[in-house]
Short mmCIF file of N, CA and C in Angstrom, two decimals:
data_model
loop_
_atom_site.label_atom_id
_atom_site.label_comp_id
_atom_site.label_asym_id
_atom_site.label_seq_id
_atom_site.Cartn_x
_atom_site.Cartn_y
_atom_site.Cartn_z
N UNK N 12 -42.78 -161.86 48.10
CA UNK N 12 -42.26 -162.10 49.34
C UNK N 12 -42.42 -162.79 49.69
N UNK N 13 -41.93 -163.80 50.79
CA UNK N 13 -42.20 -164.44 51.23
C UNK N 13 -42.75 -163.97 52.87
N UNK N 14 -43.67 -164.86 53.65
CA UNK N 14 -43.71 -164.24 55.23
C UNK N 14 -42.21 -164.38 55.96
N UNK N 15 -41.69 -165.80 55.36
CA UNK N 15 -40.67 -165.76 56.24
C UNK N 15 -39.52 -165.00 56.32
N UNK N 16 -39.84 -163.81 55.06
CA UNK N 16 -38.40 -163.20 54.04
C UNK N 16 -38.49 -161.84 54.97
N UNK N 17 -40.00 -161.39 55.89
CA UNK N 17 -40.28 -160.50 56.20
C UNK N 17 -39.51 -160.67 57.79
N UNK N 18 -39.15 -161.53 58.26
CA UNK N 18 -38.91 -162.03 59.75
C UNK N 18 -36.88 -161.97 59.31
N UNK N 19 -36.77 -161.04 60.11
CA UNK N 19 -34.84 -161.17 60.26
C UNK N 19 -34.28 -162.53 60.98
N UNK N 20 -33.36 -162.98 60.78
CA UNK N 20 -32.91 -163.88 61.62
C UNK N 20 -32.37 -163.72 62.94
N UNK N 21 -32.44 -164.53 63.73
CA UNK N 21 -32.50 -163.87 65.35
C UNK N 21 -31.03 -163.52 65.36
N UNK N 22 -30.00 -164.50 64.72
CA UNK N 22 -28.58 -164.53 64.47
C UNK N 22 -27.95 -164.35 63.26
N UNK N 23 -27.37 -163.37 62.83
CA UNK N 23 -27.17 -163.62 61.25
C UNK N 23 -26.50 -165.10 61.02
N UNK N 24 -26.35 -165.52 60.16
CA UNK N 24 -25.06 -166.59 59.93
C UNK N 24 -24.14 -165.86 59.59
N UNK N 25 -23.24 -166.66 59.45
CA UNK N 25 -21.82 -166.47 59.97
C UNK N 25 -21.05 -165.65 61.56
N UNK N 26 -21.89 -165.38 62.09
CA UNK N 26 -21.67 -165.21 63.43
C UNK N 26 -20.81 -166.24 64.16
N UNK N 27 -21.29 -167.54 64.46
CA UNK N 27 -20.64 -168.16 65.10
C UNK N 27 -19.49 -168.86 64.53
N UNK N 28 -19.48 -168.87 63.16
CA UNK N 28 -18.37 -169.42 61.97
C UNK N 28 -17.10 -168.28 62.84
N UNK N 29 -17.66 -166.98 63.17
CA UNK N 29 -16.61 -165.90 62.58
C UNK N 29 -15.82 -165.72 63.97
N UNK N 30 -16.83 -166.43 64.94
CA UNK N 30 -15.83 -166.75 66.32
C UNK N 30 -14.75 -167.04 66.75
N UNK N 31 -13.82 -167.20 67.40
CA UNK N 31 -12.95 -168.19 67.99
C UNK N 31 -13.67 -168.88 69.05
N UNK N 32 -13.67 -170.05 68.97
CA UNK N 32 -14.07 -170.51 70.54
C UNK N 32 -13.35 -170.54 71.74
N UNK N 33 -13.82 -169.70 72.56
CA UNK N 33 -13.72 -169.37 74.09
C UNK N 33 -13.51 -170.38 75.22
N UNK N 34 -12.45 -170.05 75.83
CA UNK N 34 -12.27 -170.88 77.03
C UNK N 34 -13.08 -170.16 78.05
N UNK N 35 -13.99 -170.85 78.89
CA UNK N 35 -14.98 -170.23 79.44
C UNK N 35 -14.45 -170.92 81.13
N UNK N 36 -15.01 -169.68 82.36
CA UNK N 36 -13.71 -170.39 83.60
C UNK N 36 -15.55 -170.61 84.49
N UNK N 37 -15.27 -171.63 85.29
CA UNK N 37 -16.76 -171.86 86.29
C UNK N 37 -16.03 -171.36 87.79
N UNK N 38 -17.32 -171.65 88.62
CA UNK N 38 -16.86 -170.92 89.75
C UNK N 38 -15.76 -171.82 90.74
N UNK N 39 -16.36 -173.21 90.27
CA UNK N 39 -15.68 -174.21 91.39
C UNK N 39 -14.17 -174.85 90.39
N UNK N 40 -13.33 -174.07 89.73
CA UNK N 40 -12.24 -173.56 89.18
C UNK N 40 -12.31 -174.61 87.88
N UNK N 41 -13.58 -175.51 87.33
CA UNK N 41 -13.20 -176.09 86.25
C UNK N 41 -12.78 -175.11 85.28
N UNK N 42 -12.89 -175.43 84.08
CA UNK N 42 -13.33 -175.02 82.77
C UNK N 42 -13.77 -175.47 81.80
N UNK N 43 -14.34 -174.68 80.49
CA UNK N 43 -14.82 -175.66 79.15
C UNK N 43 -13.91 -175.05 78.47
N UNK N 44 -13.30 -175.51 77.81
CA UNK N 44 -12.35 -175.32 76.45
C UNK N 44 -13.03 -176.13 74.89
N UNK N 45 -12.32 -175.63 74.39
CA UNK N 45 -12.53 -176.45 73.08
C UNK N 45 -11.82 -177.98 73.43
N UNK N 46 -12.23 -178.72 72.69
CA UNK N 46 -11.73 -180.40 72.46
C UNK N 46 -10.13 -180.15 71.99
N UNK N 47 -9.33 -181.23 72.11
CA UNK N 47 -7.74 -181.45 71.88
C UNK N 47 -7.85 -182.90 71.31
N UNK N 48 -7.05 -182.94 70.26
CA UNK N 48 -6.87 -184.92 69.85
C UNK N 48 -6.27 -185.07 71.20
N UNK N 49 -5.38 -184.13 72.45
CA UNK N 49 -5.06 -185.35 73.08
C UNK N 49 -6.18 -185.43 74.17
N UNK N 50 -7.23 -185.29 74.00
CA UNK N 50 -8.66 -185.56 75.07
C UNK N 50 -9.09 -187.08 74.10
N UNK N 51 -8.81 -187.30 73.18
CA UNK N 51 -9.50 -189.03 72.37
C UNK N 51 -9.21 -189.92 73.80
N UNK N 52 -8.40 -190.09 74.45
CA UNK N 52 -8.43 -190.92 75.48
C UNK N 52 -9.95 -190.71 76.21
N UNK N 53 -10.21 -189.81 76.47
CA UNK N 53 -11.35 -189.61 77.52
C UNK N 53 -12.76 -189.57 76.58
N UNK N 54 -12.82 -189.45 75.04
CA UNK N 54 -13.50 -189.36 74.89
C UNK N 54 -14.03 -190.86 74.52
N UNK N 55 -13.03 -191.38 74.21
CA UNK N 55 -13.22 -193.18 74.45
C UNK N 55 -13.51 -193.50 75.52
N UNK N 56 -12.68 -193.27 76.74
CA UNK N 56 -13.87 -194.06 78.16
C UNK N 56 -14.69 -193.66 78.28
N UNK N 57 -15.64 -192.34 77.59
CA UNK N 57 -16.87 -192.04 77.54
C UNK N 57 -17.64 -192.66 76.90
N UNK N 58 -17.16 -193.16 75.45
CA UNK N 58 -17.84 -194.26 74.91
C UNK N 58 -17.94 -195.34 75.42
N UNK N 59 -17.28 -195.81 76.48
CA UNK N 59 -17.35 -197.00 76.85
C UNK N 59 -18.03 -196.84 78.29
N UNK N 60 -18.51 -196.18 78.92
CA UNK N 60 -19.12 -196.00 80.40
C UNK N 60 -20.25 -196.35 80.47
N UNK N 61 -21.00 -197.23 80.79
CA UNK N 61 -21.94 -197.71 80.96
C UNK N 61 -23.08 -196.16 81.02
N UNK N 62 -23.25 -195.39 82.12
CA UNK N 62 -23.87 -194.40 82.70
C UNK N 62 -24.14 -193.83 81.29
N UNK N 63 -23.32 -192.99 80.72
CA UNK N 63 -22.89 -192.16 79.34
C UNK N 63 -23.45 -192.84 78.11
N UNK N 64 -23.36 -193.95 77.84
CA UNK N 64 -24.07 -195.00 76.70
C UNK N 64 -25.57 -194.86 76.79
N UNK N 65 -25.87 -194.97 78.38
CA UNK N 65 -27.22 -195.03 78.47
C UNK N 65 -28.44 -194.03 78.24
N UNK N 66 -27.95 -193.09 78.75
CA UNK N 66 -28.02 -191.40 78.71
C UNK N 66 -28.17 -191.19 77.26
N UNK N 67 -27.29 -191.00 76.55
CA UNK N 67 -26.65 -190.56 75.59
C UNK N 67 -26.45 -191.33 74.56
N UNK N 68 -25.92 -190.84 73.33
CA UNK N 68 -25.80 -191.77 71.97
C UNK N 68 -24.60 -191.07 71.46
N UNK N 69 -23.71 -191.48 72.38
CA UNK N 69 -22.32 -191.63 72.01
C UNK N 69 -22.00 -192.89 71.47
N UNK N 70 -21.27 -193.24 70.92
CA UNK N 70 -20.69 -194.39 69.85
C UNK N 70 -19.61 -194.41 69.78
N UNK N 71 -18.32 -194.19 70.07
CA UNK N 71 -16.80 -193.59 70.50
C UNK N 71 -16.48 -195.53 70.64
N UNK N 72 -15.59 -196.32 69.91
CA UNK N 72 -15.35 -197.45 70.08
C UNK N 72 -13.37 -197.59 69.34
N UNK N 73 -12.97 -196.53 69.44
CA UNK N 73 -11.18 -196.38 69.04
C UNK N 73 -10.90 -195.38 69.50
N UNK N 74 -8.96 -195.02 69.47
CA UNK N 74 -8.83 -194.18 69.69
C UNK N 74 -9.23 -193.06 68.06
N UNK N 75 -9.14 -194.06 67.29
CA UNK N 75 -9.10 -192.99 65.74
C UNK N 75 -10.43 -192.35 65.25
N UNK N 76 -11.38 -193.15 66.03
CA UNK N 76 -12.72 -192.75 66.03
C UNK N 76 -13.15 -191.44 66.90
N UNK N 77 -12.06 -191.57 68.03
CA UNK N 77 -12.40 -190.22 69.27
C UNK N 77 -11.78 -189.09 68.67
N UNK N 78 -10.89 -189.13 67.82
CA UNK N 78 -10.25 -187.91 66.74
C UNK N 78 -10.99 -187.70 65.69
N UNK N 79 -11.43 -188.95 65.17
CA UNK N 79 -12.32 -188.35 64.32
C UNK N 79 -13.36 -187.14 64.43
N UNK N 80 -13.74 -187.82 66.14
CA UNK N 80 -14.95 -186.91 66.45
C UNK N 80 -14.81 -185.38 66.47
N UNK N 81 -13.93 -185.82 67.37
CA UNK N 81 -13.16 -184.09 67.70
C UNK N 81 -12.94 -183.30 66.62
N UNK N 82 -12.29 -183.64 65.56
CA UNK N 82 -12.12 -183.30 64.47
C UNK N 82 -13.50 -182.93 63.90
N UNK N 83 -14.58 -183.47 63.96
CA UNK N 83 -16.05 -183.11 63.63
C UNK N 83 -16.36 -182.05 64.46
N UNK N 84 -16.43 -181.80 65.39
CA UNK N 84 -16.71 -180.98 66.70
C UNK N 84 -15.83 -179.30 65.55
N UNK N 85 -15.14 -179.35 65.22
CA UNK N 85 -14.57 -178.39 65.06
C UNK N 85 -14.99 -177.93 63.85
N UNK N 86 -15.80 -178.74 62.52
CA UNK N 86 -15.78 -178.65 61.40
C UNK N 86 -17.31 -178.07 61.82
N UNK N 87 -18.38 -178.79 62.99
CA UNK N 87 -19.40 -178.35 62.98
C UNK N 87 -19.25 -176.71 63.81
N UNK N 88 -18.62 -176.58 64.16
CA UNK N 88 -18.65 -175.09 65.30
C UNK N 88 -18.56 -174.32 63.37
N UNK N 89 -17.60 -174.43 62.60
CA UNK N 89 -17.71 -173.69 61.38
C UNK N 89 -18.46 -173.62 60.76
N UNK N 90 -19.39 -175.05 60.36
CA UNK N 90 -20.52 -175.16 59.79
C UNK N 90 -22.35 -174.57 60.34
N UNK N 91 -21.51 -174.54 61.99
CA UNK N 91 -22.63 -172.89 62.59
C UNK N 91 -23.72 -174.07 63.10
N UNK N 92 -23.62 -175.47 63.37
CA UNK N 92 -24.32 -176.47 63.76
C UNK N 92 -24.32 -176.94 65.03
N UNK N 93 -23.28 -176.98 65.50
CA UNK N 93 -23.17 -177.13 67.13
C UNK N 93 -21.94 -175.96 67.91
N UNK N 94 -21.95 -176.30 69.10
CA UNK N 94 -20.67 -175.46 69.51
C UNK N 94 -20.57 -176.43 71.09
N UNK N 95 -19.23 -177.21 70.84
CA UNK N 95 -19.05 -178.48 72.00
C UNK N 95 -18.03 -177.93 72.86
N UNK N 96 -17.69 -177.87 73.95
CA UNK N 96 -16.73 -177.55 74.67
C UNK N 96 -16.10 -179.16 75.92
N UNK N 97 -14.95 -179.34 76.05
CA UNK N 97 -14.76 -179.99 76.88
C UNK N 97 -14.23 -179.77 78.18
N UNK N 98 -15.32 -180.44 78.97
CA UNK N 98 -15.10 -179.88 80.78
C UNK N 98 -13.75 -180.64 81.43
N UNK N 99 -13.19 -179.77 81.68
CA UNK N 99 -11.84 -179.93 82.21
C UNK N 99 -11.28 -179.35 83.01
N UNK N 100 -10.47 -179.67 84.02
CA UNK N 100 -9.36 -178.89 84.62
C UNK N 100 -8.36 -178.43 84.04
N UNK N 101 -8.08 -177.11 84.53
CA UNK N 101 -6.94 -176.46 83.78
C UNK N 101 -6.14 -176.92 83.66
N UNK N 102 -5.38 -177.61 82.26
CA UNK N 102 -4.55 -178.34 82.22
C UNK N 102 -4.46 -179.70 82.23
N UNK N 103 -5.13 -180.46 82.29
CA UNK N 103 -5.41 -181.17 82.74
C UNK N 103 -6.53 -182.32 81.10
N UNK N 104 -6.25 -183.10 81.68
CA UNK N 104 -7.23 -183.93 79.96
C UNK N 104 -9.21 -183.71 79.66
N UNK N 105 -9.86 -183.86 79.38
CA UNK N 105 -11.22 -184.00 79.48
C UNK N 105 -11.87 -184.58 80.64
N UNK N 106 -12.74 -184.48 81.32
CA UNK N 106 -13.35 -184.93 81.93
C UNK N 106 -15.23 -185.13 81.58
N UNK N 107 -15.40 -184.31 80.74
CA UNK N 107 -16.82 -184.19 80.37
C UNK N 107 -17.19 -183.45 78.88
N UNK N 108 -18.01 -183.45 78.30
CA UNK N 108 -18.67 -182.75 77.28
C UNK N 108 -19.95 -182.04 77.96
N UNK N 109 -20.28 -180.05 77.13
CA UNK N 109 -21.33 -179.85 77.07
C UNK N 109 -20.91 -178.82 75.70
N UNK N 110 -22.43 -178.52 75.11
CA UNK N 110 -22.60 -177.38 74.57
C UNK N 110 -23.55 -177.73 73.71
N UNK N 111 -23.99 -176.96 72.62
CA UNK N 111 -25.65 -177.09 72.01
C UNK N 111 -24.53 -177.55 70.41
N UNK N 112 -26.24 -178.11 70.18
CA UNK N 112 -26.03 -178.92 69.26
C UNK N 112 -28.03 -178.88 68.48
N UNK N 113 -28.00 -178.67 67.12
CA UNK N 113 -29.03 -178.46 66.70
C UNK N 113 -29.42 -177.26 66.66
N UNK N 114 -27.94 -176.44 66.53
CA UNK N 114 -28.28 -174.67 66.28
C UNK N 114 -29.02 -174.50 65.56
N UNK N 115 -30.07 -173.71 65.68
CA UNK N 115 -31.34 -172.71 64.48
C UNK N 115 -30.74 -171.59 64.86
N UNK N 116 -29.85 -170.76 63.52
CA UNK N 116 -29.39 -169.34 64.17
C UNK N 116 -31.02 -168.22 63.85
N UNK N 117 -30.89 -169.03 62.72
CA UNK N 117 -32.26 -167.68 62.13
C UNK N 117 -33.44 -167.72 63.38
N UNK N 118 -33.63 -169.30 63.55
CA UNK N 118 -34.78 -169.42 64.56
C UNK N 118 -34.23 -168.83 65.84
N UNK N 119 -33.00 -168.82 66.61
CA UNK N 119 -32.81 -168.34 67.65
C UNK N 119 -32.51 -169.30 68.68
N UNK N 120 -32.40 -170.56 68.41
CA UNK N 120 -32.48 -171.69 69.54
C UNK N 120 -31.53 -172.53 69.52
N UNK N 121 -31.32 -173.68 70.47
CA UNK N 121 -30.45 -174.45 70.25
C UNK N 121 -30.69 -175.34 71.41
N UNK N 122 -30.59 -176.82 71.31
CA UNK N 122 -30.04 -178.00 72.10
C UNK N 122 -29.14 -178.33 73.35
N UNK N 123 -29.06 -178.19 74.27
CA UNK N 123 -27.87 -178.90 75.24
C UNK N 123 -27.71 -180.15 74.94
N UNK N 124 -26.54 -180.54 75.00
CA UNK N 124 -25.90 -181.49 75.37
C UNK N 124 -24.71 -182.01 76.31
N UNK N 125 -24.78 -182.91 76.96
CA UNK N 125 -23.33 -182.85 78.64
C UNK N 125 -23.19 -184.38 78.79
N UNK N 126 -22.47 -184.54 79.22
CA UNK N 126 -21.96 -185.67 80.01
C UNK N 126 -20.70 -185.64 80.61
N UNK N 127 -20.63 -186.09 81.87
CA UNK N 127 -19.64 -186.11 82.71
C UNK N 127 -18.86 -187.65 82.89
N UNK N 128 -17.72 -187.99 82.80
CA UNK N 128 -17.15 -189.24 83.43
C UNK N 128 -17.24 -189.47 85.18
N UNK N 129 -17.03 -190.53 85.11
CA UNK N 129 -17.08 -190.71 86.71
C UNK N 129 -16.32 -189.54 88.02
N UNK N 130 -15.28 -189.15 87.46
CA UNK N 130 -14.80 -188.13 88.17
C UNK N 130 -15.24 -187.12 88.40
N UNK N 131 -15.58 -186.55 87.47
CA UNK N 131 -16.37 -185.15 87.51
C UNK N 131 -17.48 -185.54 88.18
N UNK N 132 -18.60 -186.13 88.57
CA UNK N 132 -19.63 -186.07 88.89
C UNK N 132 -20.09 -186.03 90.41
N UNK N 133 -21.00 -185.33 90.51
CA UNK N 133 -22.04 -185.37 91.83
C UNK N 133 -21.27 -183.98 92.61
N UNK N 134 -20.46 -183.21 92.40
CA UNK N 134 -19.88 -181.97 92.55
C UNK N 134 -20.88 -180.92 92.15
N UNK N 135 -22.01 -180.43 91.23
CA UNK N 135 -22.61 -179.65 90.53
C UNK N 135 -22.19 -179.07 89.56
N UNK N 136 -21.06 -179.60 88.87
CA UNK N 136 -20.10 -178.95 87.66
C UNK N 136 -20.56 -178.96 86.27
N UNK N 137 -21.65 -180.06 86.20
CA UNK N 137 -22.71 -179.83 85.09
C UNK N 137 -23.80 -178.92 85.19
N UNK N 138 -24.47 -178.51 86.65
CA UNK N 138 -25.13 -177.33 86.82
C UNK N 138 -24.17 -176.02 86.27
N UNK N 139 -23.53 -175.74 86.62
CA UNK N 139 -22.31 -175.19 86.85
C UNK N 139 -22.24 -174.43 84.94
N UNK N 140 -21.82 -175.97 84.88
CA UNK N 140 -21.70 -175.87 82.81
C UNK N 140 -22.88 -175.48 82.17
N UNK N 141 -23.69 -175.56 83.18
CA UNK N 141 -24.83 -175.74 82.18
C UNK N 141 -25.13 -174.11 81.88
N UNK N 142 -25.37 -172.82 83.35
CA UNK N 142 -25.17 -171.82 83.36
C UNK N 142 -24.35 -171.10 82.32
N UNK N 143 -22.81 -171.88 82.91
CA UNK N 143 -22.34 -171.00 81.84
C UNK N 143 -22.45 -171.02 79.98
N UNK N 144 -22.38 -171.85 79.77
CA UNK N 144 -22.80 -172.00 78.38
C UNK N 144 -23.99 -171.44 78.17
N UNK N 145 -25.40 -171.05 78.79
CA UNK N 145 -26.70 -170.59 78.98
C UNK N 145 -26.13 -169.36 78.56
N UNK N 146 -25.22 -168.98 79.31
CA UNK N 146 -25.05 -167.19 79.15
C UNK N 146 -24.39 -167.13 77.74
N UNK N 147 -23.14 -167.60 77.50
CA UNK N 147 -22.81 -167.71 76.26
C UNK N 147 -23.77 -167.33 75.59
N UNK N 148 -24.65 -168.39 75.23
CA UNK N 148 -25.25 -168.91 74.13
C UNK N 148 -26.38 -167.22 73.98
N UNK N 149 -26.93 -166.87 74.97
CA UNK N 149 -27.52 -165.49 75.31
C UNK N 149 -26.86 -164.68 75.16
N UNK N 150 -25.47 -164.16 75.72
CA UNK N 150 -25.05 -163.15 75.47
C UNK N 150 -23.83 -163.00 74.48
N UNK N 151 -23.35 -163.68 74.09
CA UNK N 151 -21.97 -164.18 73.02
C UNK N 151 -23.02 -163.75 72.12
N UNK N 152 -23.79 -165.18 71.79
CA UNK N 152 -23.87 -165.44 70.76
C UNK N 152 -25.21 -164.96 70.30
N UNK N 153 -26.16 -164.81 70.87
CA UNK N 153 -27.40 -163.89 70.89
C UNK N 153 -28.61 -164.86 70.66
N UNK N 154 -28.68 -166.21 70.78
CA UNK N 154 -29.63 -167.24 70.72
C UNK N 154 -30.90 -166.84 71.70
N UNK N 155 -32.38 -167.33 71.82
CA UNK N 155 -33.55 -166.60 72.28
C UNK N 155 -33.65 -167.72 72.87
N UNK N 156 -33.75 -169.08 72.49
CA UNK N 156 -34.56 -170.23 73.57
C UNK N 156 -33.51 -171.18 73.05
N UNK N 157 -33.86 -171.68 74.87
CA UNK N 157 -32.68 -173.27 74.73
C UNK N 157 -33.28 -174.25 75.63
N UNK N 158 -32.92 -175.26 75.20
CA UNK N 158 -34.30 -176.32 75.10
C UNK N 158 -32.84 -177.29 75.91
N UNK N 159 -33.51 -178.25 77.40
CA UNK N 159 -32.75 -179.31 77.97
C UNK N 159 -33.82 -180.22 77.48
N UNK N 160 -33.52 -181.32 77.42
CA UNK N 160 -34.23 -182.28 77.30
C UNK N 160 -33.58 -183.94 77.38
N UNK N 161 -34.56 -184.53 78.40
CA UNK N 161 -33.85 -185.86 79.20
C UNK N 161 -35.20 -186.21 79.41
N UNK N 162 -34.43 -187.93 79.57
CA UNK N 162 -35.61 -189.19 79.38
C UNK N 162 -36.15 -188.77 80.95
N UNK N 163 -37.65 -188.64 81.20
CA UNK N 163 -37.72 -188.87 82.88
C UNK N 163 -37.22 -190.25 83.37
N UNK N 164 -36.65 -190.95 83.31
CA UNK N 164 -36.04 -191.70 84.07
C UNK N 164 -34.48 -191.81 84.30
N UNK N 165 -34.12 -190.15 83.93
CA UNK N 165 -32.80 -189.56 84.33
C UNK N 165 -33.41 -188.10 85.39
N UNK N 166 -33.37 -188.75 86.70
CA UNK N 166 -33.68 -187.52 87.71
C UNK N 166 -32.79 -186.39 87.89
N UNK N 167 -30.97 -187.26 87.23
CA UNK N 167 -30.04 -186.51 87.72
C UNK N 167 -30.01 -185.06 86.64
N UNK N 168 -30.27 -185.45 85.77
CA UNK N 168 -30.56 -184.31 84.03
C UNK N 168 -31.82 -183.55 84.82
N UNK N 169 -32.54 -184.23 85.73
CA UNK N 169 -34.16 -183.20 86.00
C UNK N 169 -33.46 -182.14 86.69
N UNK N 170 -32.17 -182.64 87.99
CA UNK N 170 -31.37 -181.67 89.16
C UNK N 170 -30.86 -180.42 88.00
N UNK N 171 -30.18 -181.08 87.21
CA UNK N 171 -29.18 -179.94 86.50
C UNK N 171 -30.16 -179.19 85.93
N UNK N 172 -30.87 -178.65 85.06
CA UNK N 172 -31.73 -178.35 84.52
C UNK N 172 -32.85 -177.62 85.79
N UNK N 173 -32.82 -177.76 86.83
CA UNK N 173 -33.65 -177.27 87.15
C UNK N 173 -32.63 -176.17 88.30
N UNK N 174 -30.89 -176.29 88.64
CA UNK N 174 -30.12 -175.98 88.91
C UNK N 174 -30.20 -174.85 88.58
N UNK N 175 -29.89 -175.20 87.02
CA UNK N 175 -29.51 -173.51 86.07
C UNK N 175 -30.71 -173.02 85.30
N UNK N 176 -31.98 -173.17 85.99
CA UNK N 176 -33.02 -171.83 85.96
C UNK N 176 -33.58 -172.41 84.99
N UNK N 177 -33.82 -173.66 84.25
CA UNK N 177 -34.62 -174.01 83.10
C UNK N 177 -35.47 -174.46 83.57
N UNK N 178 -37.10 -174.43 83.10
CA UNK N 178 -38.15 -174.45 83.48
C UNK N 178 -38.58 -175.82 82.21
N UNK N 179 -39.77 -176.67 83.44
CA UNK N 179 -39.88 -177.68 83.20
C UNK N 179 -41.40 -177.25 82.45
N UNK N 180 -41.25 -177.08 80.85
CA UNK N 180 -42.39 -177.11 80.02
C UNK N 180 -43.54 -178.73 79.41
N UNK N 181 -43.07 -179.59 80.07
CA UNK N 181 -43.64 -180.84 79.82
C UNK N 181 -42.82 -182.17 79.26
N UNK N 182 -43.49 -182.83 79.00
CA UNK N 182 -43.38 -184.16 78.44
C UNK N 182 -43.75 -184.58 77.48
N UNK N 183 -42.57 -185.23 76.47
CA UNK N 183 -42.84 -185.49 75.31
C UNK N 183 -42.63 -187.06 75.07
N UNK N 184 -44.21 -187.77 74.83
CA UNK N 184 -43.93 -188.87 74.68
C UNK N 184 -43.29 -189.39 73.43
N UNK N 185 -42.46 -190.73 74.39
CA UNK N 185 -41.72 -191.47 73.65
C UNK N 185 -41.00 -191.10 72.52
N UNK N 186 -40.20 -190.14 72.96
CA UNK N 186 -39.27 -189.12 72.33
C UNK N 186 -38.25 -189.68 71.59
N UNK N 187 -37.54 -190.30 72.57
CA UNK N 187 -36.15 -191.20 72.05
C UNK N 187 -36.20 -192.54 72.83
N UNK N 188 -35.57 -192.80 71.83
CA UNK N 188 -34.95 -194.43 71.47
C UNK N 188 -33.72 -194.52 71.71
N UNK N 189 -33.32 -195.07 73.21
CA UNK N 189 -32.83 -195.57 74.09
C UNK N 189 -32.59 -197.30 73.81
N UNK N 190 -31.23 -198.22 74.59
CA UNK N 190 -30.85 -199.14 74.29
C UNK N 190 -31.83 -199.60 74.81
N UNK N 191 -32.18 -199.62 75.73
CA UNK N 191 -33.73 -200.35 76.27
C UNK N 191 -34.87 -200.19 75.37
N UNK N 192 -35.18 -199.04 74.64
CA UNK N 192 -36.80 -198.80 74.20
C UNK N 192 -36.87 -197.07 74.15
N UNK N 193 -38.24 -197.05 73.80
CA UNK N 193 -38.66 -195.58 73.98
C UNK N 193 -38.47 -195.14 75.16
N UNK N 194 -38.10 -193.57 75.14
CA UNK N 194 -38.48 -193.16 76.69
C UNK N 194 -38.76 -191.71 76.23
N UNK N 195 -40.02 -191.03 77.26
CA UNK N 195 -40.72 -190.30 77.08
C UNK N 195 -39.61 -189.04 78.13
N UNK N 196 -39.63 -187.74 76.88
CA UNK N 196 -38.55 -187.28 77.97
C UNK N 196 -39.21 -186.29 78.52
N UNK N 197 -38.49 -185.18 79.17
CA UNK N 197 -38.70 -183.92 79.66
C UNK N 197 -38.22 -182.89 78.80
N UNK N 198 -39.17 -181.63 78.87
CA UNK N 198 -38.30 -180.99 78.01
C UNK N 198 -38.78 -179.60 78.70
N UNK N 199 -37.44 -179.43 78.83
CA UNK N 199 -37.15 -177.89 79.93
C UNK N 199 -36.20 -176.47 79.03
N UNK N 200 -37.38 -175.67 79.44
CA UNK N 200 -36.40 -174.41 78.49
C UNK N 200 -35.92 -173.34 79.09
N UNK N 201 -35.33 -172.22 78.99
CA UNK N 201 -34.42 -171.28 78.91
C UNK N 201 -34.84 -170.29 77.87
N UNK N 202 -35.36 -168.68 78.28
CA UNK N 202 -35.37 -167.87 77.38
C UNK N 202 -34.83 -166.33 77.50
N UNK N 203 -34.49 -166.03 76.86
CA UNK N 203 -33.62 -164.84 76.69
C UNK N 203 -34.36 -163.81 77.77
N UNK N 204 -34.42 -163.44 78.79
CA UNK N 204 -34.89 -162.89 79.69
C UNK N 204 -35.13 -163.50 81.09
N UNK N 205 -35.04 -165.04 81.11
CA UNK N 205 -35.24 -165.73 82.32
C UNK N 205 -34.29 -165.13 83.12
N UNK N 206 -33.36 -164.52 82.95
CA UNK N 206 -31.96 -165.33 83.86
C UNK N 206 -31.02 -163.35 83.74
#
């Protein structure tokens, strides 16, 4: 018997895949909902947005590529690899993305990813959405530790982390390659019981 077999998984395999992706409301009236093929134009616009491209590794250069990426989001939910929502006004096309990548159910952790198109920026939506998906990750999925990492040159993401209650744990040197070179990244985290 190995030591790892003595430690039960934090979240049992199959839990995420067995859930239907919920629609999550935000206090501002925005909602988090599954991506739809009708959101392909928004995803394509995000792939062309300079700010999103600068801080994220979003490579979408065609409508077909956007639709394939949306289908991939669905497969990754079923594969328990990620849980990604569209940020949208009810009944409208997506204006942003938020969710969990690098999900480790056995270890009980995940890393948040997010971006907003220009029309959704500046109103606190990113912080609201971060708080909401964090509550979902703890209360509904059962994770224990959540990470938010961003370039130290991106103070807007630092503000999102702070507003959403994430503690700054340190700086990871030369941690992510962007188009303009290697960036140091801040590591923020939230653990079960912090909120």
